[in-house]
Tab-separated table of C-alpha atoms and ligand atoms in Angstrom:
chain	number	residue	atom	x	y	z
J	106	MET	CA	-10.629	-19.608	5.391
J	107	PRO	CA	-9.953	-16.018	6.498
J	108	TRP	CA	-8.270	-15.751	9.905
J	109	TRP	CA	-11.147	-13.842	11.471
J	110	ARG	CA	-13.603	-16.748	11.273
J	111	ALA	CA	-11.668	-18.564	13.996
J	112	ARG	CA	-11.494	-15.369	16.079
J	113	ARG	CA	-15.168	-14.405	15.962
J	114	ASP	CA	-15.743	-14.345	19.714
J	115	ALA	CA	-12.654	-12.237	20.345
J	116	LEU	CA	-13.681	-9.818	17.593
J	117	LEU	CA	-17.229	-9.476	18.950
J	118	ALA	CA	-15.744	-8.677	22.362
J	119	LEU	CA	-13.415	-6.074	20.826
J	120	ALA	CA	-16.342	-4.426	19.032
J	121	ALA	CA	-18.462	-4.474	22.197
J	122	ASP	CA	-15.649	-2.677	23.976
J	123	ARG	CA	-15.204	0.027	21.312
J	124	SER	CA	-16.476	0.682	17.813
J	125	PRO	CA	-15.576	1.257	15.039
J	126	ARG	CA	-12.263	-0.526	15.156
J	127	TYR	CA	-9.600	-1.798	12.773
J	128	VAL	CA	-8.206	-5.146	13.939
J	129	TYR	CA	-4.935	-6.516	12.516
J	130	ASP	CA	-3.798	-10.119	12.687
J	131	LEU	CA	0.002	-9.980	12.799
J	132	ALA	CA	0.329	-13.720	12.094
J	133	THR	CA	-1.277	-13.113	8.692
J	134	VAL	CA	1.145	-10.257	7.962
J	135	ARG	CA	4.067	-12.559	8.764
J	136	GLN	CA	2.619	-15.370	6.643
J	137	ARG	CA	2.267	-13.088	3.612
J	138	ALA	CA	5.879	-11.950	4.043
J	139	ARG	CA	6.959	-15.600	3.995
J	140	ASP	CA	4.743	-16.375	0.975
J	141	LEU	CA	6.433	-13.549	-0.918
J	142	ARG	CA	9.934	-14.626	-0.080
J	143	ALA	CA	9.133	-18.225	-1.043
J	144	ALA	CA	7.564	-17.374	-4.407
J	145	VAL	CA	9.491	-14.360	-5.654
J	146	PRO	CA	13.210	-14.356	-6.494
J	147	ALA	CA	13.940	-10.843	-5.185
J	148	ASP	CA	17.162	-9.846	-3.460
J	149	ARG	CA	15.390	-7.275	-1.394
J	150	VAL	CA	11.758	-6.910	-0.320
J	151	LEU	CA	10.785	-3.433	0.861
J	152	TYR	CA	7.434	-3.019	2.549
J	153	ALA	CA	5.589	0.064	1.251
J	154	VAL	CA	4.786	1.611	4.605
J	155	LYS	CA	2.003	3.851	3.332
J	156	ALA	CA	-0.338	0.843	3.072
J	157	ASN	CA	-0.430	0.420	6.881
J	158	ASP	CA	2.004	2.049	9.259
J	159	HIS	CA	0.807	0.632	12.579
J	160	PRO	CA	3.927	0.166	14.763
J	161	ASP	CA	3.196	-3.538	15.419
J	162	VAL	CA	2.771	-4.163	11.690
J	163	LEU	CA	6.091	-2.432	10.977
J	164	ARG	CA	7.852	-4.475	13.653
J	165	ALA	CA	6.339	-7.704	12.271
J	166	VAL	CA	7.536	-7.101	8.698
J	167	VAL	CA	10.979	-6.005	9.862
J	168	ASP	CA	11.166	-9.105	12.030
J	169	GLU	CA	10.478	-11.139	8.869
J	170	GLY	CA	13.571	-9.580	7.304
J	171	LEU	CA	11.917	-6.963	5.116
J	172	ASP	CA	13.197	-3.441	4.558
J	173	LEU	CA	10.934	-0.384	4.427
J	174	GLU	CA	9.887	1.991	1.656
J	175	CYS	CA	8.643	5.441	2.671
J	176	VAL	CA	7.089	8.169	0.542
J	177	SER	CA	7.477	11.079	2.955
J	178	VAL	CA	9.877	12.283	5.607
J	179	TYR	CA	7.029	11.932	8.068
J	180	GLU	CA	6.823	8.221	7.331
J	181	ILE	CA	10.588	7.955	7.752
J	182	GLU	CA	10.499	9.638	11.149
J	183	HIS	CA	7.572	7.432	12.147
J	184	VAL	CA	9.268	4.146	11.208
J	185	LEU	CA	12.545	5.076	12.887
J	186	GLU	CA	10.596	5.737	16.062
J	187	ALA	CA	8.312	2.694	15.771
J	188	VAL	CA	11.134	0.214	15.122
J	189	PRO	CA	13.896	1.143	17.570
J	190	GLY	CA	17.370	0.510	16.189
J	191	PHE	CA	16.172	0.090	12.615
J	192	PRO	CA	19.008	1.446	10.441
J	193	ALA	CA	18.043	4.353	8.190
J	194	GLU	CA	20.111	2.764	5.385
J	195	ARG	CA	17.409	0.106	5.146
J	196	VAL	CA	14.805	2.750	4.324
J	197	LEU	CA	14.129	3.586	0.699
J	198	TYR	CA	12.680	7.052	0.246
J	199	THR	CA	10.439	7.703	-2.774
J	200	PRO	CA	9.331	11.334	-2.554
J	201	ASN	CA	7.076	12.949	-5.121
J	202	PHE	CA	6.930	16.749	-5.403
J	203	ALA	CA	8.140	17.029	-1.813
J	204	ALA	CA	9.552	20.370	-0.657
J	205	ARG	CA	13.329	20.809	-0.634
J	206	ALA	CA	13.486	21.077	3.158
J	207	GLU	CA	11.698	17.734	3.531
J	208	VAL	CA	14.038	15.964	1.137
J	209	ALA	CA	17.021	17.519	2.898
J	210	ARG	CA	15.757	16.311	6.277
J	211	ALA	CA	15.244	12.782	4.932
J	212	LEU	CA	18.731	12.632	3.416
J	213	GLU	CA	20.153	13.929	6.694
J	214	LEU	CA	18.605	10.909	8.418
J	215	GLY	CA	20.627	8.632	6.123
J	216	VAL	CA	17.998	7.040	3.844
J	217	HIS	CA	18.522	6.081	0.185
J	218	ALA	CA	16.457	8.319	-2.093
J	219	THR	CA	14.763	7.935	-5.437
J	220	VAL	CA	14.836	10.902	-7.822
J	221	ASP	CA	12.359	11.296	-10.657
J	222	ASN	CA	13.480	14.272	-12.701
J	223	ALA	CA	16.656	15.892	-13.968
J	224	ALA	CA	15.625	19.419	-12.978
J	225	LEU	CA	15.653	18.298	-9.358
J	226	LEU	CA	19.326	17.386	-9.662
J	227	ASP	CA	20.176	20.788	-11.143
J	228	ASP	CA	17.962	22.880	-8.874
J	229	TRP	CA	18.982	21.189	-5.626
J	230	ALA	CA	22.535	20.305	-6.645
J	231	ALA	CA	23.991	20.701	-3.156
J	232	LEU	CA	21.686	17.985	-1.822
J	233	TRP	CA	22.935	15.319	-4.215
J	234	ALA	CA	26.688	15.869	-4.395
J	235	GLY	CA	28.490	12.653	-3.493
J	236	ARG	CA	25.272	10.679	-2.958
J	237	GLU	CA	24.092	7.394	-4.385
J	238	ILE	CA	20.581	7.650	-5.821
J	239	THR	CA	17.981	5.545	-7.602
J	240	VAL	CA	16.090	6.974	-10.565
J	241	ARG	CA	12.362	6.440	-10.958
J	242	VAL	CA	11.440	5.661	-14.560
J	243	ASP	CA	7.994	5.992	-16.079
J	244	PRO	CA	7.692	2.936	-18.347
J	245	GLY	CA	4.928	4.737	-20.235
J	246	VAL	CA	2.006	2.399	-19.583
J	247	GLY	CA	-0.156	2.725	-16.490
J	248	LYS	CA	-1.707	-0.302	-14.834
J	249	GLY	CA	-4.122	-0.409	-11.948
J	250	HIS	CA	-7.526	-1.296	-10.604
J	251	HIS	CA	-8.684	2.311	-11.080
J	252	ASP	CA	-7.397	5.360	-13.017
J	253	HIS	CA	-6.404	7.025	-9.743
J	254	VAL	CA	-3.935	4.278	-8.847
J	255	LYS	CA	-2.193	4.141	-12.216
J	256	THR	CA	1.238	5.603	-11.760
J	257	ALA	CA	2.661	5.659	-15.273
J	258	GLY	CA	1.879	7.270	-18.608
J	259	ASP	CA	1.978	10.967	-19.557
J	260	ALA	CA	-1.075	11.752	-17.443
J	261	SER	CA	0.715	10.465	-14.328
J	262	LYS	CA	2.891	12.794	-12.239
J	263	PHE	CA	5.438	10.086	-11.406
J	264	GLY	CA	8.782	9.239	-12.928
J	265	VAL	CA	11.051	10.325	-15.767
J	266	SER	CA	10.462	9.221	-19.370
J	267	PRO	CA	13.060	6.820	-20.787
J	268	ALA	CA	13.769	9.443	-23.479
J	269	ASP	CA	14.896	11.910	-20.790
J	270	LEU	CA	17.344	9.529	-19.114
J	271	PRO	CA	20.471	10.637	-21.040
J	272	ALA	CA	19.903	14.223	-19.812
J	273	LEU	CA	19.363	12.968	-16.301
J	274	ALA	CA	22.537	10.875	-16.422
J	275	GLU	CA	24.387	13.991	-17.551
J	276	ALA	CA	22.917	16.088	-14.712
J	277	ALA	CA	23.852	13.409	-12.178
J	278	ARG	CA	27.462	13.411	-13.445
J	279	ARG	CA	27.569	17.195	-13.342
J	280	HIS	CA	26.587	17.258	-9.681
J	281	GLY	CA	28.503	14.230	-8.471
J	282	ALA	CA	25.481	11.994	-7.793
J	283	ARG	CA	25.911	8.294	-8.592
J	284	VAL	CA	22.916	6.499	-10.069
J	285	VAL	CA	23.126	3.016	-8.535
J	286	GLY	CA	19.655	1.785	-9.421
J	287	LEU	CA	16.519	2.244	-11.506
J	288	HIS	CA	12.957	1.997	-10.263
J	289	ALA	CA	9.486	1.614	-11.742
J	290	HIS	CA	6.176	1.190	-9.946
J	291	THR	CA	3.364	1.051	-12.430
J	292	GLY	CA	0.237	0.883	-10.373
J	293	SER	CA	-1.688	-1.012	-7.767
J	294	GLY	CA	-3.915	-4.027	-7.841
J	295	TYR	CA	-3.328	-4.991	-11.466
J	296	ASP	CA	-3.793	-8.605	-12.375
J	297	ASP	CA	-1.101	-8.755	-15.031
J	298	LEU	CA	1.418	-11.363	-13.901
J	299	GLY	CA	4.107	-10.040	-16.202
J	300	VAL	CA	4.526	-6.482	-14.946
J	301	TRP	CA	7.425	-7.205	-12.605
J	302	ALA	CA	9.147	-9.127	-15.387
J	303	GLU	CA	8.478	-6.370	-17.936
J	304	ASN	CA	9.823	-3.762	-15.546
J	305	ALA	CA	12.927	-5.864	-14.852
J	306	ARG	CA	13.690	-6.202	-18.573
J	307	LEU	CA	13.072	-2.538	-19.357
J	308	LEU	CA	14.994	-1.217	-16.348
J	309	GLY	CA	17.856	-3.643	-17.002
J	310	ARG	CA	18.146	-2.427	-20.576
J	311	LEU	CA	17.996	1.256	-19.560
J	312	ALA	CA	20.514	0.708	-16.771
J	313	ARG	CA	23.031	-0.839	-19.158
J	314	ALA	CA	22.437	1.887	-21.743
J	315	HIS	CA	22.768	4.924	-19.475
J	316	PHE	CA	23.979	4.061	-15.969
J	317	PRO	CA	27.175	1.982	-15.834
J	318	GLU	CA	27.228	2.215	-12.030
J	319	ALA	CA	23.747	0.694	-11.611
J	320	ARG	CA	23.639	-2.326	-9.315
J	321	HIS	CA	19.907	-2.865	-8.820
J	322	VAL	CA	16.507	-2.570	-10.434
J	323	ASN	CA	13.432	-1.973	-8.271
J	324	VAL	CA	10.410	-3.390	-10.095
J	325	GLY	CA	7.799	-1.913	-7.739
J	326	GLY	CA	4.795	-3.268	-5.852
J	327	GLY	CA	1.181	-3.472	-6.912
J	328	ILE	CA	0.267	-7.097	-6.153
J	329	PRO	CA	-3.469	-7.280	-5.552
J	330	ALA	CA	-4.917	-8.761	-2.399
J	331	PRO	CA	-7.659	-11.329	-2.772
J	332	THR	CA	-11.188	-9.963	-2.457
J	333	GLY	CA	-14.538	-11.599	-3.032
J	334	ALA	CA	-14.675	-9.827	-6.399
J	335	ALA	CA	-11.484	-11.210	-7.938
J	336	PRO	CA	-9.745	-14.550	-8.436
J	337	PRO	CA	-6.591	-15.041	-6.349
J	338	TYR	CA	-3.385	-13.650	-7.779
J	339	ASP	CA	-0.891	-16.245	-9.002
J	340	LEU	CA	2.157	-15.155	-7.033
J	341	GLU	CA	4.157	-18.214	-8.112
J	342	ALA	CA	3.664	-17.392	-11.797
J	343	ALA	CA	4.623	-13.744	-11.273
J	344	GLY	CA	7.725	-14.865	-9.359
J	345	ALA	CA	8.707	-17.338	-12.067
J	346	ALA	CA	8.311	-14.684	-14.778
J	347	LEU	CA	10.493	-12.314	-12.780
J	348	GLY	CA	13.075	-15.064	-12.331
J	349	ALA	CA	13.244	-15.603	-16.095
J	350	ALA	CA	13.486	-11.859	-16.774
J	351	ARG	CA	16.292	-11.217	-14.330
J	352	ALA	CA	18.455	-13.788	-16.064
J	353	ASP	CA	18.994	-11.203	-18.853
J	354	HIS	CA	20.975	-9.038	-16.425
J	355	PRO	CA	22.399	-11.363	-13.788
J	356	ASP	CA	24.656	-8.620	-12.434
J	357	LEU	CA	21.687	-6.466	-11.349
J	358	ALA	CA	20.023	-7.151	-8.008
J	359	VAL	CA	16.206	-7.106	-8.037
J	360	TRP	CA	14.125	-5.285	-5.446
J	361	ILE	CA	10.358	-5.382	-5.009
J	362	GLU	CA	8.258	-3.058	-2.838
J	363	PRO	CA	4.803	-4.463	-2.123
J	364	GLY	CA	2.374	-2.808	0.271
J	365	ARG	CA	-1.194	-4.033	-0.095
J	366	PHE	CA	-0.333	-7.730	-0.482
J	367	LEU	CA	1.361	-7.881	2.918
J	368	VAL	CA	-1.378	-6.267	4.984
J	369	ALA	CA	-4.749	-6.184	3.200
J	370	GLU	CA	-6.028	-9.569	4.372
J	371	ALA	CA	-4.573	-9.105	7.856
J	372	GLY	CA	-6.985	-6.270	8.623
J	373	VAL	CA	-10.715	-6.078	9.205
J	374	LEU	CA	-12.853	-3.106	10.092
J	375	LEU	CA	-15.434	-3.792	12.799
J	376	ALA	CA	-18.437	-1.506	13.034
J	377	ARG	CA	-21.775	-1.529	14.790
J	378	VAL	CA	-25.130	-1.072	13.168
J	379	THR	CA	-26.629	2.307	14.020
J	380	GLN	CA	-29.945	2.121	12.143
J	381	VAL	CA	-31.695	0.020	9.553
J	382	LYS	CA	-34.079	1.808	7.229
J	383	ARG	CA	-36.167	0.976	4.213
J	384	LYS	CA	-36.730	3.504	1.479
J	385	GLY	CA	-39.054	2.202	-1.195
J	386	ALA	CA	-37.641	-1.165	-2.186
J	387	VAL	CA	-34.181	-0.481	-0.799
J	388	ARG	CA	-32.849	-1.593	2.593
J	389	TYR	CA	-30.115	0.561	4.102
J	390	VAL	CA	-27.912	-0.814	6.875
J	391	GLY	CA	-26.210	2.097	8.632
J	392	LEU	CA	-22.875	1.662	10.438
J	393	ASP	CA	-20.876	3.745	12.876
J	394	ALA	CA	-17.964	3.480	10.389
J	395	GLY	CA	-18.159	5.492	7.204
J	396	MET	CA	-15.907	6.893	4.524
J	397	ASN	CA	-13.975	8.779	7.190
J	398	SER	CA	-12.788	5.384	8.487
J	399	LEU	CA	-12.532	3.533	5.154
J	400	LEU	CA	-12.287	5.737	2.083
J	401	ARG	CA	-11.516	3.138	-0.589
J	402	PRO	CA	-15.088	2.325	-1.697
J	403	ALA	CA	-15.888	6.036	-2.144
J	404	LEU	CA	-12.501	6.939	-3.650
J	405	TYR	CA	-11.881	3.968	-5.950
J	406	GLY	CA	-15.142	2.025	-5.996
J	407	ALA	CA	-13.140	-0.666	-4.173
J	408	HIS	CA	-14.840	-3.923	-3.253
J	409	HIS	CA	-14.817	-5.185	0.336
J	410	ASP	CA	-16.700	-8.252	1.474
J	411	VAL	CA	-19.042	-7.335	4.328
J	412	VAL	CA	-20.633	-9.752	6.813
J	413	ASN	CA	-22.892	-9.455	9.818
J	414	LEU	CA	-20.504	-10.965	12.376
J	415	SER	CA	-23.179	-11.134	15.074
J	416	ARG	CA	-25.303	-13.324	12.776
J	417	LEU	CA	-22.619	-15.158	10.857
J	418	GLY	CA	-24.229	-17.945	8.828
J	419	ALA	CA	-27.763	-16.503	9.027
J	420	PRO	CA	-29.572	-16.736	5.672
J	421	PRO	CA	-29.658	-13.605	3.489
J	422	ALA	CA	-32.875	-11.597	3.664
J	423	GLY	CA	-32.397	-9.758	0.368
J	424	PRO	CA	-29.864	-7.138	-0.684
J	425	ALA	CA	-28.710	-4.205	1.444
J	426	GLU	CA	-26.804	-0.977	0.939
J	427	ILE	CA	-24.148	-0.820	3.659
J	428	VAL	CA	-23.689	2.860	4.470
J	429	GLY	CA	-21.884	5.103	6.942
J	430	PRO	CA	-22.990	8.118	8.996
J	431	ILE	CA	-21.165	10.790	6.945
J	432	CYS	CA	-23.096	13.515	5.133
J	433	GLU	CA	-22.030	12.564	1.596
J	434	SER	CA	-23.983	10.450	-0.855
J	435	SER	CA	-20.759	8.584	-1.653
J	436	ASP	CA	-20.602	7.325	1.942
J	437	VAL	CA	-21.477	3.784	0.852
J	438	LEU	CA	-19.196	0.914	1.876
J	439	ALA	CA	-20.940	-1.765	-0.190
J	440	ARG	CA	-23.864	-1.838	-2.579
J	441	ALA	CA	-26.611	-4.410	-3.147
J	442	ARG	CA	-25.068	-7.091	-0.931
J	443	PRO	CA	-27.026	-10.143	0.148
J	444	PHE	CA	-27.410	-9.520	3.868
J	445	PRO	CA	-29.263	-11.252	6.701
J	446	GLU	CA	-31.996	-9.712	8.813
J	447	THR	CA	-30.045	-7.084	10.750
J	448	GLN	CA	-30.688	-4.990	13.842
J	449	GLU	CA	-29.293	-1.981	15.631
J	450	GLY	CA	-26.205	-2.968	17.638
J	451	ASP	CA	-25.165	-5.897	15.408
J	452	VAL	CA	-21.437	-6.081	14.704
J	453	VAL	CA	-20.529	-5.892	11.017
J	454	LEU	CA	-17.136	-6.933	9.643
J	455	ILE	CA	-15.602	-5.326	6.561
J	456	ASP	CA	-12.990	-7.663	5.162
J	457	THR	CA	-9.525	-7.087	3.595
J	458	ALA	CA	-9.329	-3.643	5.137
J	459	GLY	CA	-5.722	-3.838	6.355
J	460	ALA	CA	-4.246	-1.881	3.420
J	461	TYR	CA	-5.018	1.784	2.692
J	462	GLY	CA	-7.657	1.785	5.409
J	463	PHE	CA	-6.746	3.578	8.604
J	464	VAL	CA	-3.887	5.450	6.872
J	465	MET	CA	-6.455	7.297	4.746
J	466	ALA	CA	-8.867	7.996	7.604
J	467	SER	CA	-9.993	11.540	8.357
J	468	ARG	CA	-12.024	13.529	10.847
J	469	TYR	CA	-14.519	14.670	8.245
J	470	ASN	CA	-17.792	15.752	9.864
J	471	ARG	CA	-15.684	15.980	13.054
J	472	ARG	CA	-16.301	12.272	13.401
J	473	PRO	CA	-13.427	10.334	14.967
J	474	PRO	CA	-12.351	7.509	12.610
J	475	ALA	CA	-11.996	3.877	13.674
J	476	GLU	CA	-9.142	3.166	16.053
J	477	GLU	CA	-6.573	0.411	15.510
J	478	VAL	CA	-5.743	-2.673	17.513
J	479	ALA	CA	-3.243	-5.412	16.637
J	480	LEU	CA	-3.611	-9.042	17.721
O	27	PLP	C1	2.309	2.676	-2.891
O	27	PLP	C2	3.585	2.250	-3.486
O	27	PLP	C3	3.937	0.896	-3.522
O	27	PLP	C4	3.052	-0.206	-3.014
O	27	PLP	O1	1.941	-0.436	-3.803
O	27	PLP	P1	0.962	-1.641	-3.444
O	27	PLP	O2	-0.060	-1.610	-4.499
O	27	PLP	O3	0.384	-1.372	-2.100
O	27	PLP	O4	1.762	-2.894	-3.464
O	27	PLP	C5	5.165	0.573	-4.049
O	27	PLP	N1	5.995	1.530	-4.517
O	27	PLP	C6	5.681	2.829	-4.515
O	27	PLP	C7	6.649	3.822	-5.032
O	27	PLP	C8	4.474	3.240	-3.994
O	27	PLP	O5	4.167	4.535	-3.998
C-alpha cells in the first residue's frame, strides 16, 4: 500500500492550505535506501542528486550512509550548503559538456570528478595534473524507458568509446592524472536486471586492460520505480547478478548511483481541480498543476497513477483526460484514465512524482510551479 493512503487527511489539509504542492515522505526515502543496501552488494551507494535535491531528502539519504553524485557545480554547491559538514570528498561529480570555469570551481571544492573524453585532458591539462579521476565509458548500447533517457550508443553525447580508452590512458599519463575508476550509466528506468552486472564485467575487463591503478567500477543507476504501468523491479535478482559479476574482479570496489529508485515513490504531487469540461465524448479534468510542475508525461510520455483524493474509493464514472492549465496541447498529465465524478476544488493526487518532478519545474506561462513540502 502506498504511504499516502494512510496520510490522506493530512494531505487534504496540505492541499487546502496551498496548491499545487509536492509532498515527500522521508520515511519512504529512508526505507528505499535500506532496501538497496540489503539487496545490492555495492561498496558505495551514491544518490544521484538531480532526481530530487530537496534539502530534507538530501539529509535523509546522507543519514542512511549514502554518498552523493552531482552533475553540475550548482548541485555541488547546493548539497554542501544543504548538508552542513558533508565532506566534499564524498561527492562524485559527473559533468557533461560543462564549461572549464565550472569544472575548475568544482575541483577546487574537493570533489572527485568523472572525465569522458581524452581531448578534455589535453585541453585543460592544468586542471588534472596530480588528480585522481574516474573515466566514463560508453558501453555502446543504450537502455531506457524512452529514447531521451538512453545515455549510451553513438547517438548519445555521454562517455568515451572503449576503442578510445588507450588514447585516453596515454593522455592521462601525459598530464599526471591517475585513473582510479571506470564508470558507465546506460540509461534510466530499464527493466533489464543484468545491466549492472554487464557493466561490472565490461568495466572490470577494461580497467585491467588499460588502467592498472583502477580501484573501483561505478556501474551507474537507472533502477525503475514501480508505477501502475509496470511490474515491480526485482532488486534482489539484480543485486545477485551484480554479486556474481563482481567476483570476476574481486580487487575492484563496486559503486552504484541510483536516483529515481530512492525518491520516486516518496513523492506525490497534489493539485486542485480548476474546471471539468466535456468536449464531444471526452471529459477533461483540469488541474492547477500542469507540465510546468511535472514535465515527465509531456517530455517522456511517462505514466503516473492519478487519483481523486477527495473522493478516494468512489466508483469510476468513465475515462478522463487529466490536464493542466498551460497553453500547450502536450499539457496532459494522464490520458483516458478511469476517474470518478469530479468537481471543481477536488484534490487530485499524482503518484510516484518524487523523482524528476520539482527539479524539472519551470515558470512557463509565468505560472509558479508546485512548491515542495517534506513530511
Ligand atoms: C541521472 C543519473 C543517474 C541516476 O539515474 P536514475 O535513473 O535516476 O537512477 C546516475 N548516474 C548518472 C551519471 C546520471 O546522470
